[in-house]
Amino acid sequence: MRDSLILRTTTRVIMPLLLLFSFFELLRGHNEPGGGFVGGLLAAGGLCLYMLAHGVDDARRVLRVDPRVLIGVGLLLALAAGLVPVFQGAPFLTGVWAENKVPGIGKVSTVLLFDVGVYLVVAGTTLLMVLSLAARDEEEDDPC
Amino acid sequence: MTDPLILIILVPFAATIVAPAVARRLGAHTGWVLALAPAIVFAYVSRLLPIEPGTAHTVAVPWVGSLGIEFAFLADGLSVTFLLLISGIGALVMIYASSYLGRDPRLGRFYVFLLAFMGAMLGLVLADNLITLFVFWELTSVCSYLLIGFDHEKAEARAAALKALLVTGLGGLLLLAGFLLMGIAGEQLGLSAIAAGKISGLAAVDLREHAYYHAIFILVLLGCITKSAQVPFHFWLPAAMAGPTPVSAYLHSATMVKAGIYLLARLSPHLGGTPEWGWTVGLIGLVTMLTGSLATLGQRDMKRVLAYSTLAVLGTLVMLLGVGTEMAVKTAVVYLVAHAMYKAALFMVAGNVDHETGTRELHRLGGLRKLMPWTALAGILAALSKAGAPPMFGFIGKEMLYTTKLTVENVGAWAVVASVVANVALVASALMVSVWPFLGKRGDTPKKPHEAPLAMVLGAVLLSLMGLGRGLMPQPFETNLGSAAASAILGRPVEMHLALWHGVDPTALAVLGLSLLTLTLGGGLYFLIRRRVAPVGPLLRRLFSVGPTQLYDLTLQGIYSGADRVTRFIQSGRLRFYVMVTMLVTVIVAGPPLVRAFMGGPAAANGGWRIHEIIVAALALTAALAATALRSRLATLALVGVVGTCMGLLFVFFSAPDLALTQVMIEVLSVVILVMVLHRLPLVIKRSGRLSRGRDAVVAAAVGITMTLFVLTVARVDRDPTVSDFYLEQSVPAAHGRNVVNVILVDFRAMDTLGEITVLGAAGLGVLALLRLRRKERS
Amino acid sequence: MLIFMAILIGVLYSTGVYLMLRRNVVKLIFGLFLLGHAANLLIFTVGGLVRARPPLAAVGADAPPPDVADPLPQALVLTAIVIGFALTSFFAVLAKRVFLATGTDDTDALKSTES
């Protein structure tokens, strides 16, 4: 399967598109169908596709970071989103919204930060499972 | 919180913290330092003397206010008597123990247990709230378990500790039930408050006239008699001799077994005075007294002789509390104090003999008087008190006992005879532990004996001298404490008058005659035993070899093997079995009510149908059914994927775009992961026969039908829309989001989501760990 | 439609349970997946089936129009789907590890705690 030229070429194009789409889903999730869960899964799906075409090592290289880091950062972001209101005297995880809109993203809020955390954890977990499973498979396929 | 009454309970517990460090530094001298804790308590409590009869000092700290549970404490004559015994004898035992255990590396642990036990006992006798009392009660059981089983590498000690724990623990549970009934009957959990109606708005409740009286009485009584080792629960006490001697000295004199006595005494004003109380408690005590006193004659191990004689005394005390007259109660107080002092002394003496000669077997002992003069002095004085010989404190106690028996109505001559028999046996056993080892010619001992160190002699000598002193001068005791203690048990103020010589009225002379008769007969009996004229020992041993111990062993065996069988049966280790049981239980429990509910109500609105919905549902249904039949793994995987995708479509049809997106993405990723997992897993082989497949199909179908009925029944119920409506209304104004589902996830219920992604991350790391494990194995 | 959904849920439960009662680890995994689907669909269905009215507010509106689908079961099911995916994946990997360690995929053979 890895030797399919068509697959390899198309995934090069499709993968970034899928990633982009996943960001889009993440950002619009508060108002339209989408959100961190769907976005994270889409991102993981895109990378999975890439992995299927180019192999685990290439996929890891494209990802740049260990999926475990994604999980950790995601959890920290979600936690931080919860702690911001605490410093303002509100209960843990209360939504805090910035006054001004950021172009392209809309209103920035701790809720969005939280959703980014969800996105990273979901993507990280899925990728961690898929990549480590695939790595093992390749390892066992090696004749040596 | 600053009330010293509470602080004195905390003192021993606080001392547990430093005990290990002290024990490491000081070794065999640890006791001198740690005895400060009980000494402080003793000193403080002594300052409360004299206690005015009928008065009490109370203090309460809220604990679980909503349930009426508070740390309520009460110090009256009865509590103070026990406080002094616990702390006074406690201090002497502390000093004794480190010398006895010497360089034992577990000394620190020992003192932690002992101090905790002491604290629990102090709390127990001070508690004025039923729950507080129960907590301390159980704490003493646990601590005594640790103390008796201190030599835990010995199987005998472990078994003895477990025995004590199981018997007293069983009693504790019954006691809790009794306490709760008392709380319900008295409408509050404060002990003194029930009788006094102290909390405003509540009337004073006389528990004796309440409908629950008999239940309360039986449950509480069982709690007390298990703790105090009354027949038929007496067997744990002699077994507890497996503990180190300082533990025996403490447990048998001032604590543990006395806790049951204390509680009976404490509850006498609340529950006592009825014919049921009198006969039941009295008879149990009588039987225990006779059992213990006769069994003691059959023993030849010093500690066991003492253990059985403890049973006899405990029985006597219970019997007296059962009789419950003013004379009986006063006798009980005197007897209790006298026994605590001489029994602690005698155990220390037995410990010294064991420690210095290497044996406790009477046959091998004799003539230690010259080699161990102080121990011998203490042993003989204490034994005189135990035998009830003048002028010891024990003599006063025995005189009062006979007076009680002779003056109480309804008690026939047989009770007097029983008391005399028991006391004759006690005299003989007193001689056995004093005359036998210390007088006569030298025995053949494993070690060459010499006098024990000061720490080990001090307590025994002090306690036995106090027995003499109190006998000669009983007045300070009666004015300071005795009257108040008796008053607390009786529930009304009384005066106590103690004397060695009662003048020449007929009763007093009869009593004196009985006393002299007892001493003479006891001496004669000892002579018979010593000269082996009569085979008393073997005979008695055979008589007491069958009894509740066997029942206990059988029960324990039965529980073990029963649990083994049950576990073997329900924990088969077969996953299929567990699934099957779970499913069957679900169907059997939930099925019939569901069928009834479904049949009984109107059908839920079906909501019409569209052709594309039916097609998708049918497709999912077919794929699921086919997935059960196929043997090809990839084909099955594809079918499961079809089911998932159909679910995504159904989510689309029924207004859940977020779910649809998620479901489809999950489906894709699941397939990827499953392909990689299934890779290299073996092909599916048919393992079950036609019969078991049929059986499984029936169970599975039953589960499916149950769930279908469940859906149809639940759909009929009108859901409470409050929460959902709140989310719908507040989503835009409060959370600035138009996608309500996502707003719920990341804002309204963000806490749940935070938990969820944590689980998610853990699952991912779990997978990684599982795979890494394999790699490590190979390398 | 409710009745069809109820039947579908029943069949998913049945097939899931049936597969879990097989002795093959592979079938067990598939059974878990089907059982997960069944549970998700159950919560979704008893939450009420509403056609073409997702719980979304229009741009500029203060609230979604009345009679939209209940968002609460949807939120519950969404998390359940993702969690279920993570856990079934974990289980699948565990099952494979067990197979590689013990050399058997017969669940009846996996009885003792020592290998």
mmCIF file of N, CA, C and O in Angstrom, chain B residues 389-464:
data_model
loop_
_atom_site.group_PDB
_atom_site.id
_atom_site.type_symbol
_atom_site.label_atom_id
_atom_site.label_comp_id
_atom_site.label_asym_id
_atom_site.label_seq_id
_atom_site.Cartn_x
_atom_site.Cartn_y
_atom_site.Cartn_z
ATOM 1 N N ALA B 389 -8.150 -12.961 101.849
ATOM 2 C CA ALA B 389 -7.723 -13.171 103.227
ATOM 3 C C ALA B 389 -7.596 -11.827 103.909
ATOM 4 O O ALA B 389 -7.157 -10.857 103.301
ATOM 5 N N PRO B 390 -7.967 -11.728 105.177
ATOM 6 C CA PRO B 390 -7.759 -10.476 105.897
ATOM 7 C C PRO B 390 -6.271 -10.237 106.079
ATOM 8 O O PRO B 390 -5.518 -11.214 106.156
ATOM 9 N N PRO B 391 -5.804 -9.009 106.112
ATOM 10 C CA PRO B 391 -6.568 -7.764 106.063
ATOM 11 C C PRO B 391 -6.546 -7.132 104.676
ATOM 12 O O PRO B 391 -6.486 -5.906 104.572
ATOM 13 N N MET B 392 -6.545 -7.908 103.619
ATOM 14 C CA MET B 392 -6.394 -7.326 102.281
ATOM 15 C C MET B 392 -7.710 -6.704 101.800
ATOM 16 O O MET B 392 -8.792 -6.995 102.320
ATOM 17 N N PHE B 393 -7.593 -5.878 100.744
ATOM 18 C CA PHE B 393 -8.750 -5.234 100.151
ATOM 19 C C PHE B 393 -9.693 -6.302 99.585
ATOM 20 O O PHE B 393 -10.909 -6.168 99.637
ATOM 21 N N GLY B 394 -9.091 -7.358 99.058
ATOM 22 C CA GLY B 394 -9.893 -8.434 98.504
ATOM 23 C C GLY B 394 -10.785 -9.087 99.548
ATOM 24 O O GLY B 394 -11.863 -9.586 99.240
ATOM 25 N N PHE B 395 -10.339 -9.073 100.794
ATOM 26 C CA PHE B 395 -11.139 -9.630 101.883
ATOM 27 C C PHE B 395 -12.442 -8.851 102.037
ATOM 28 O O PHE B 395 -13.518 -9.429 102.141
ATOM 29 N N ILE B 396 -12.297 -7.506 102.015
ATOM 30 C CA ILE B 396 -13.491 -6.668 102.121
ATOM 31 C C ILE B 396 -14.455 -6.993 100.994
ATOM 32 O O ILE B 396 -15.663 -7.140 101.178
ATOM 33 N N GLY B 397 -13.883 -7.125 99.789
ATOM 34 C CA GLY B 397 -14.719 -7.436 98.635
ATOM 35 C C GLY B 397 -15.462 -8.741 98.836
ATOM 36 O O GLY B 397 -16.661 -8.824 98.569
ATOM 37 N N LYS B 398 -14.768 -9.749 99.329
ATOM 38 C CA LYS B 398 -15.429 -11.045 99.451
ATOM 39 C C LYS B 398 -16.477 -11.036 100.552
ATOM 40 O O LYS B 398 -17.544 -11.612 100.403
ATOM 41 N N GLU B 399 -16.158 -10.348 101.628
ATOM 42 C CA GLU B 399 -17.150 -10.211 102.700
ATOM 43 C C GLU B 399 -18.433 -9.596 102.155
ATOM 44 O O GLU B 399 -19.537 -10.038 102.438
ATOM 45 N N MET B 400 -18.243 -8.534 101.345
ATOM 46 C CA MET B 400 -19.413 -7.853 100.799
ATOM 47 C C MET B 400 -20.173 -8.775 99.859
ATOM 48 O O MET B 400 -21.402 -8.756 99.801
ATOM 49 N N LEU B 401 -19.418 -9.588 99.113
ATOM 50 C CA LEU B 401 -20.063 -10.520 98.199
ATOM 51 C C LEU B 401 -20.979 -11.465 98.962
ATOM 52 O O LEU B 401 -22.142 -11.672 98.602
ATOM 53 N N TYR B 402 -20.459 -12.015 100.041
ATOM 54 C CA TYR B 402 -21.282 -12.934 100.826
ATOM 55 C C TYR B 402 -22.465 -12.209 101.446
ATOM 56 O O TYR B 402 -23.574 -12.742 101.501
ATOM 57 N N THR B 403 -22.199 -10.989 101.918
ATOM 58 C CA THR B 403 -23.306 -10.229 102.496
ATOM 59 C C THR B 403 -24.407 -10.047 101.465
ATOM 60 O O THR B 403 -25.596 -10.208 101.746
ATOM 61 N N THR B 404 -24.004 -9.676 100.238
ATOM 62 C CA THR B 404 -24.982 -9.502 99.177
ATOM 63 C C THR B 404 -25.809 -10.766 99.015
ATOM 64 O O THR B 404 -27.033 -10.735 98.975
ATOM 65 N N LYS B 405 -25.116 -11.887 98.914
ATOM 66 C CA LYS B 405 -25.811 -13.139 98.658
ATOM 67 C C LYS B 405 -26.784 -13.474 99.777
ATOM 68 O O LYS B 405 -27.851 -14.014 99.557
ATOM 69 N N LEU B 406 -26.361 -13.159 101.012
ATOM 70 C CA LEU B 406 -27.206 -13.532 102.137
ATOM 71 C C LEU B 406 -28.375 -12.578 102.316
ATOM 72 O O LEU B 406 -29.405 -12.961 102.865
ATOM 73 N N THR B 407 -28.225 -11.346 101.881
ATOM 74 C CA THR B 407 -29.267 -10.367 102.152
ATOM 75 C C THR B 407 -30.251 -10.205 101.008
ATOM 76 O O THR B 407 -31.358 -9.745 101.206
ATOM 77 N N VAL B 408 -29.840 -10.536 99.793
ATOM 78 C CA VAL B 408 -30.750 -10.293 98.668
ATOM 79 C C VAL B 408 -31.875 -11.312 98.691
ATOM 80 O O VAL B 408 -31.657 -12.504 98.872
ATOM 81 N N GLU B 409 -33.077 -10.817 98.477
ATOM 82 C CA GLU B 409 -34.198 -11.741 98.392
ATOM 83 C C GLU B 409 -34.193 -12.410 97.018
ATOM 84 O O GLU B 409 -33.474 -12.006 96.108
ATOM 85 N N ASN B 410 -35.021 -13.408 96.880
ATOM 86 C CA ASN B 410 -35.161 -14.117 95.604
ATOM 87 C C ASN B 410 -33.962 -14.959 95.248
ATOM 88 O O ASN B 410 -33.953 -15.635 94.243
ATOM 89 N N VAL B 411 -32.891 -14.826 95.996
ATOM 90 C CA VAL B 411 -31.733 -15.626 95.666
ATOM 91 C C VAL B 411 -31.653 -16.750 96.682
ATOM 92 O O VAL B 411 -31.550 -16.505 97.879
ATOM 93 N N GLY B 412 -31.735 -17.948 96.195
ATOM 94 C CA GLY B 412 -31.791 -19.081 97.103
ATOM 95 C C GLY B 412 -30.436 -19.435 97.673
ATOM 96 O O GLY B 412 -29.415 -18.783 97.395
ATOM 97 N N ALA B 413 -30.452 -20.458 98.460
ATOM 98 C CA ALA B 413 -29.217 -20.914 99.074
ATOM 99 C C ALA B 413 -28.212 -21.358 98.026
ATOM 100 O O ALA B 413 -26.996 -21.255 98.232
ATOM 101 N N TRP B 414 -28.712 -21.821 96.884
ATOM 102 C CA TRP B 414 -27.800 -22.316 95.857
ATOM 103 C C TRP B 414 -26.851 -21.238 95.363
ATOM 104 O O TRP B 414 -25.703 -21.518 95.004
ATOM 105 N N ALA B 415 -27.311 -19.989 95.357
ATOM 106 C CA ALA B 415 -26.425 -18.916 94.911
ATOM 107 C C ALA B 415 -25.301 -18.717 95.919
ATOM 108 O O ALA B 415 -24.155 -18.450 95.544
ATOM 109 N N VAL B 416 -25.652 -18.844 97.199
ATOM 110 C CA VAL B 416 -24.617 -18.731 98.227
ATOM 111 C C VAL B 416 -23.612 -19.861 98.059
ATOM 112 O O VAL B 416 -22.389 -19.650 98.073
ATOM 113 N N VAL B 417 -24.144 -21.071 97.853
ATOM 114 C CA VAL B 417 -23.253 -22.211 97.672
ATOM 115 C C VAL B 417 -22.346 -21.990 96.472
ATOM 116 O O VAL B 417 -21.129 -22.214 96.526
ATOM 117 N N ALA B 418 -22.932 -21.507 95.360
ATOM 118 C CA ALA B 418 -22.137 -21.275 94.153
ATOM 119 C C ALA B 418 -21.015 -20.287 94.427
ATOM 120 O O ALA B 418 -19.865 -20.489 94.007
ATOM 121 N N SER B 419 -21.363 -19.212 95.170
ATOM 122 C CA SER B 419 -20.336 -18.218 95.465
ATOM 123 C C SER B 419 -19.222 -18.816 96.303
ATOM 124 O O SER B 419 -18.039 -18.535 96.086
ATOM 125 N N VAL B 420 -19.625 -19.634 97.288
ATOM 126 C CA VAL B 420 -18.600 -20.243 98.126
ATOM 127 C C VAL B 420 -17.714 -21.167 97.296
ATOM 128 O O VAL B 420 -16.478 -21.120 97.387
ATOM 129 N N VAL B 421 -18.343 -21.988 96.448
ATOM 130 C CA VAL B 421 -17.567 -22.897 95.610
ATOM 131 C C VAL B 421 -16.561 -22.117 94.770
ATOM 132 O O VAL B 421 -15.363 -22.431 94.716
ATOM 133 N N ALA B 422 -17.053 -21.050 94.125
ATOM 134 C CA ALA B 422 -16.169 -20.265 93.268
ATOM 135 C C ALA B 422 -15.019 -19.685 94.078
ATOM 136 O O ALA B 422 -13.858 -19.692 93.638
ATOM 137 N N ASN B 423 -15.335 -19.190 95.232
ATOM 138 C CA ASN B 423 -14.279 -18.540 96.020
ATOM 139 C C ASN B 423 -13.290 -19.536 96.609
ATOM 140 O O ASN B 423 -12.116 -19.234 96.762
ATOM 141 N N VAL B 424 -13.805 -20.749 96.926
ATOM 142 C CA VAL B 424 -12.875 -21.791 97.368
ATOM 143 C C VAL B 424 -11.862 -22.061 96.252
ATOM 144 O O VAL B 424 -10.647 -22.133 96.483
ATOM 145 N N ALA B 425 -12.388 -22.165 95.030
ATOM 146 C CA ALA B 425 -11.490 -22.405 93.899
ATOM 147 C C ALA B 425 -10.519 -21.248 93.723
ATOM 148 O O ALA B 425 -9.336 -21.444 93.418
ATOM 149 N N LEU B 426 -11.008 -20.029 93.929
ATOM 150 C CA LEU B 426 -10.126 -18.869 93.775
ATOM 151 C C LEU B 426 -9.025 -18.884 94.834
ATOM 152 O O LEU B 426 -7.881 -18.526 94.557
ATOM 153 N N VAL B 427 -9.386 -19.285 96.034
ATOM 154 C CA VAL B 427 -8.370 -19.386 97.082
ATOM 155 C C VAL B 427 -7.301 -20.391 96.665
ATOM 156 O O VAL B 427 -6.092 -20.119 96.727
ATOM 157 N N ALA B 428 -7.776 -21.550 96.191
ATOM 158 C CA ALA B 428 -6.818 -22.572 95.786
ATOM 159 C C ALA B 428 -5.928 -22.077 94.656
ATOM 160 O O ALA B 428 -4.705 -22.287 94.656
ATOM 161 N N SER B 429 -6.521 -21.384 93.685
ATOM 162 C CA SER B 429 -5.702 -20.923 92.563
ATOM 163 C C SER B 429 -4.768 -19.805 93.000
ATOM 164 O O SER B 429 -3.656 -19.682 92.489
ATOM 165 N N ALA B 430 -5.198 -19.010 93.993
ATOM 166 C CA ALA B 430 -4.304 -17.984 94.521
ATOM 167 C C ALA B 430 -3.081 -18.629 95.155
ATOM 168 O O ALA B 430 -1.943 -18.178 94.974
ATOM 169 N N LEU B 431 -3.342 -19.723 95.873
ATOM 170 C CA LEU B 431 -2.210 -20.419 96.486
ATOM 171 C C LEU B 431 -1.323 -21.046 95.405
ATOM 172 O O LEU B 431 -0.105 -21.106 95.537
ATOM 173 N N MET B 432 -1.966 -21.501 94.349
ATOM 174 C CA MET B 432 -1.190 -22.122 93.272
ATOM 175 C C MET B 432 -0.182 -21.155 92.662
ATOM 176 O O MET B 432 0.932 -21.549 92.313
ATOM 177 N N VAL B 433 -0.573 -19.883 92.490
ATOM 178 C CA VAL B 433 0.356 -18.955 91.848
ATOM 179 C C VAL B 433 1.273 -18.266 92.849
ATOM 180 O O VAL B 433 2.153 -17.511 92.445
ATOM 181 N N SER B 434 1.069 -18.474 94.156
ATOM 182 C CA SER B 434 1.974 -17.806 95.115
ATOM 183 C C SER B 434 2.803 -18.829 95.897
ATOM 184 O O SER B 434 4.030 -18.824 95.824
ATOM 185 N N VAL B 435 2.109 -19.724 96.581
ATOM 186 C CA VAL B 435 2.831 -20.683 97.425
ATOM 187 C C VAL B 435 3.664 -21.625 96.559
ATOM 188 O O VAL B 435 4.839 -21.874 96.817
ATOM 189 N N TRP B 436 3.036 -22.148 95.523
ATOM 190 C CA TRP B 436 3.704 -23.152 94.697
ATOM 191 C C TRP B 436 5.052 -22.676 94.159
ATOM 192 O O TRP B 436 6.087 -23.309 94.407
ATOM 193 N N PRO B 437 5.106 -21.533 93.468
ATOM 194 C CA PRO B 437 6.417 -21.151 92.916
ATOM 195 C C PRO B 437 7.385 -20.597 93.948
ATOM 196 O O PRO B 437 8.598 -20.717 93.786
ATOM 197 N N PHE B 438 6.867 -19.973 95.026
ATOM 198 C CA PHE B 438 7.791 -19.214 95.884
ATOM 199 C C PHE B 438 8.227 -19.979 97.134
ATOM 200 O O PHE B 438 9.303 -19.739 97.641
ATOM 201 N N LEU B 439 7.367 -20.845 97.642
ATOM 202 C CA LEU B 439 7.750 -21.577 98.858
ATOM 203 C C LEU B 439 8.195 -22.984 98.474
ATOM 204 O O LEU B 439 8.230 -23.347 97.305
ATOM 205 N N GLY B 440 8.527 -23.740 99.484
ATOM 206 C CA GLY B 440 8.917 -25.117 99.242
ATOM 207 C C GLY B 440 10.335 -25.227 98.726
ATOM 208 O O GLY B 440 11.136 -24.287 98.816
ATOM 209 N N LYS B 441 10.652 -26.366 98.140
ATOM 210 C CA LYS B 441 12.037 -26.539 97.701
ATOM 211 C C LYS B 441 12.211 -26.125 96.236
ATOM 212 O O LYS B 441 11.263 -26.034 95.478
ATOM 213 N N ARG B 442 13.464 -25.844 95.912
ATOM 214 C CA ARG B 442 13.805 -25.309 94.606
ATOM 215 C C ARG B 442 13.337 -26.206 93.471
ATOM 216 O O ARG B 442 13.470 -27.432 93.531
ATOM 217 N N GLY B 443 12.798 -25.583 92.442
ATOM 218 C CA GLY B 443 12.360 -26.348 91.286
ATOM 219 C C GLY B 443 13.499 -26.502 90.296
ATOM 220 O O GLY B 443 14.623 -26.034 90.513
ATOM 221 N N ASP B 444 13.183 -27.177 89.227
ATOM 222 C CA ASP B 444 14.180 -27.413 88.188
ATOM 223 C C ASP B 444 13.838 -26.489 87.021
ATOM 224 O O ASP B 444 12.952 -26.767 86.226
ATOM 225 N N THR B 445 14.525 -25.342 86.963
ATOM 226 C CA THR B 445 14.158 -24.331 85.977
ATOM 227 C C THR B 445 15.181 -24.251 84.847
ATOM 228 O O THR B 445 16.371 -24.513 85.072
ATOM 229 N N PRO B 446 14.739 -23.903 83.643
ATOM 230 C CA PRO B 446 15.654 -23.808 82.502
ATOM 231 C C PRO B 446 16.764 -22.781 82.726
ATOM 232 O O PRO B 446 17.889 -22.959 82.267
ATOM 233 N N LYS B 447 16.394 -21.643 83.368
ATOM 234 C CA LYS B 447 17.418 -20.619 83.618
ATOM 235 C C LYS B 447 17.703 -20.562 85.107
ATOM 236 O O LYS B 447 16.868 -20.922 85.921
ATOM 237 N N LYS B 448 18.881 -20.067 85.439
ATOM 238 C CA LYS B 448 19.180 -19.887 86.862
ATOM 239 C C LYS B 448 18.543 -18.581 87.308
ATOM 240 O O LYS B 448 18.897 -17.489 86.818
ATOM 241 N N PRO B 449 17.536 -18.653 88.196
ATOM 242 C CA PRO B 449 16.751 -17.458 88.489
ATOM 243 C C PRO B 449 17.472 -16.467 89.402
ATOM 244 O O PRO B 449 18.291 -16.854 90.225
ATOM 245 N N HIS B 450 17.198 -15.194 89.196
ATOM 246 C CA HIS B 450 17.575 -14.141 90.140
ATOM 247 C C HIS B 450 16.521 -13.059 90.068
ATOM 248 O O HIS B 450 15.643 -13.116 89.213
ATOM 249 N N GLU B 451 16.629 -12.099 90.975
ATOM 250 C CA GLU B 451 15.570 -11.105 91.051
ATOM 251 C C GLU B 451 15.486 -10.287 89.757
ATOM 252 O O GLU B 451 16.494 -9.976 89.114
ATOM 253 N N ALA B 452 14.238 -9.962 89.378
ATOM 254 C CA ALA B 452 14.010 -9.167 88.179
ATOM 255 C C ALA B 452 14.438 -7.728 88.429
ATOM 256 O O ALA B 452 14.538 -7.296 89.573
ATOM 257 N N PRO B 453 14.724 -6.963 87.370
ATOM 258 C CA PRO B 453 15.127 -5.560 87.548
ATOM 259 C C PRO B 453 14.019 -4.720 88.174
ATOM 260 O O PRO B 453 12.857 -5.118 88.203
ATOM 261 N N LEU B 454 14.434 -3.548 88.635
ATOM 262 C CA LEU B 454 13.535 -2.654 89.359
ATOM 263 C C LEU B 454 12.239 -2.389 88.605
ATOM 264 O O LEU B 454 11.150 -2.459 89.164
ATOM 265 N N ALA B 455 12.368 -2.101 87.310
ATOM 266 C CA ALA B 455 11.188 -1.731 86.529
ATOM 267 C C ALA B 455 10.144 -2.831 86.563
ATOM 268 O O ALA B 455 8.944 -2.568 86.486
ATOM 269 N N MET B 456 10.604 -4.073 86.681
ATOM 270 C CA MET B 456 9.661 -5.174 86.637
ATOM 271 C C MET B 456 9.118 -5.531 88.011
ATOM 272 O O MET B 456 8.130 -6.241 88.128
ATOM 273 N N VAL B 457 9.792 -5.064 89.048
ATOM 274 C CA VAL B 457 9.344 -5.381 90.400
ATOM 275 C C VAL B 457 8.437 -4.282 90.919
ATOM 276 O O VAL B 457 7.473 -4.529 91.636
ATOM 277 N N LEU B 458 8.748 -3.057 90.497
ATOM 278 C CA LEU B 458 8.092 -1.876 91.041
ATOM 279 C C LEU B 458 6.569 -1.995 91.008
ATOM 280 O O LEU B 458 5.901 -1.865 92.033
ATOM 281 N N GLY B 459 6.035 -2.254 89.819
ATOM 282 C CA GLY B 459 4.588 -2.268 89.663
ATOM 283 C C GLY B 459 3.937 -3.293 90.551
ATOM 284 O O GLY B 459 2.959 -3.006 91.263
ATOM 285 N N ALA B 460 4.473 -4.507 90.530
ATOM 286 C CA ALA B 460 3.860 -5.586 91.293
ATOM 287 C C ALA B 460 3.868 -5.265 92.779
ATOM 288 O O ALA B 460 2.854 -5.422 93.473
ATOM 289 N N VAL B 461 5.015 -4.783 93.270
ATOM 290 C CA VAL B 461 5.113 -4.481 94.698
ATOM 291 C C VAL B 461 4.163 -3.357 95.072
ATOM 292 O O VAL B 461 3.402 -3.450 96.046
ATOM 293 N N LEU B 462 4.159 -2.311 94.235
ATOM 294 C CA LEU B 462 3.314 -1.148 94.526
ATOM 295 C C LEU B 462 1.845 -1.547 94.575
ATOM 296 O O LEU B 462 1.109 -1.214 95.517
ATOM 297 N N LEU B 463 1.431 -2.303 93.571
ATOM 298 C CA LEU B 463 0.015 -2.670 93.495
ATOM 299 C C LEU B 463 -0.380 -3.592 94.640
ATOM 300 O O LEU B 463 -1.456 -3.453 95.215
ATOM 301 N N SER B 464 0.506 -4.523 94.982
ATOM 302 C CA SER B 464 0.119 -5.451 96.042
ATOM 303 C C SER B 464 0.121 -4.750 97.394
ATOM 304 O O SER B 464 -0.725 -5.021 98.242
#
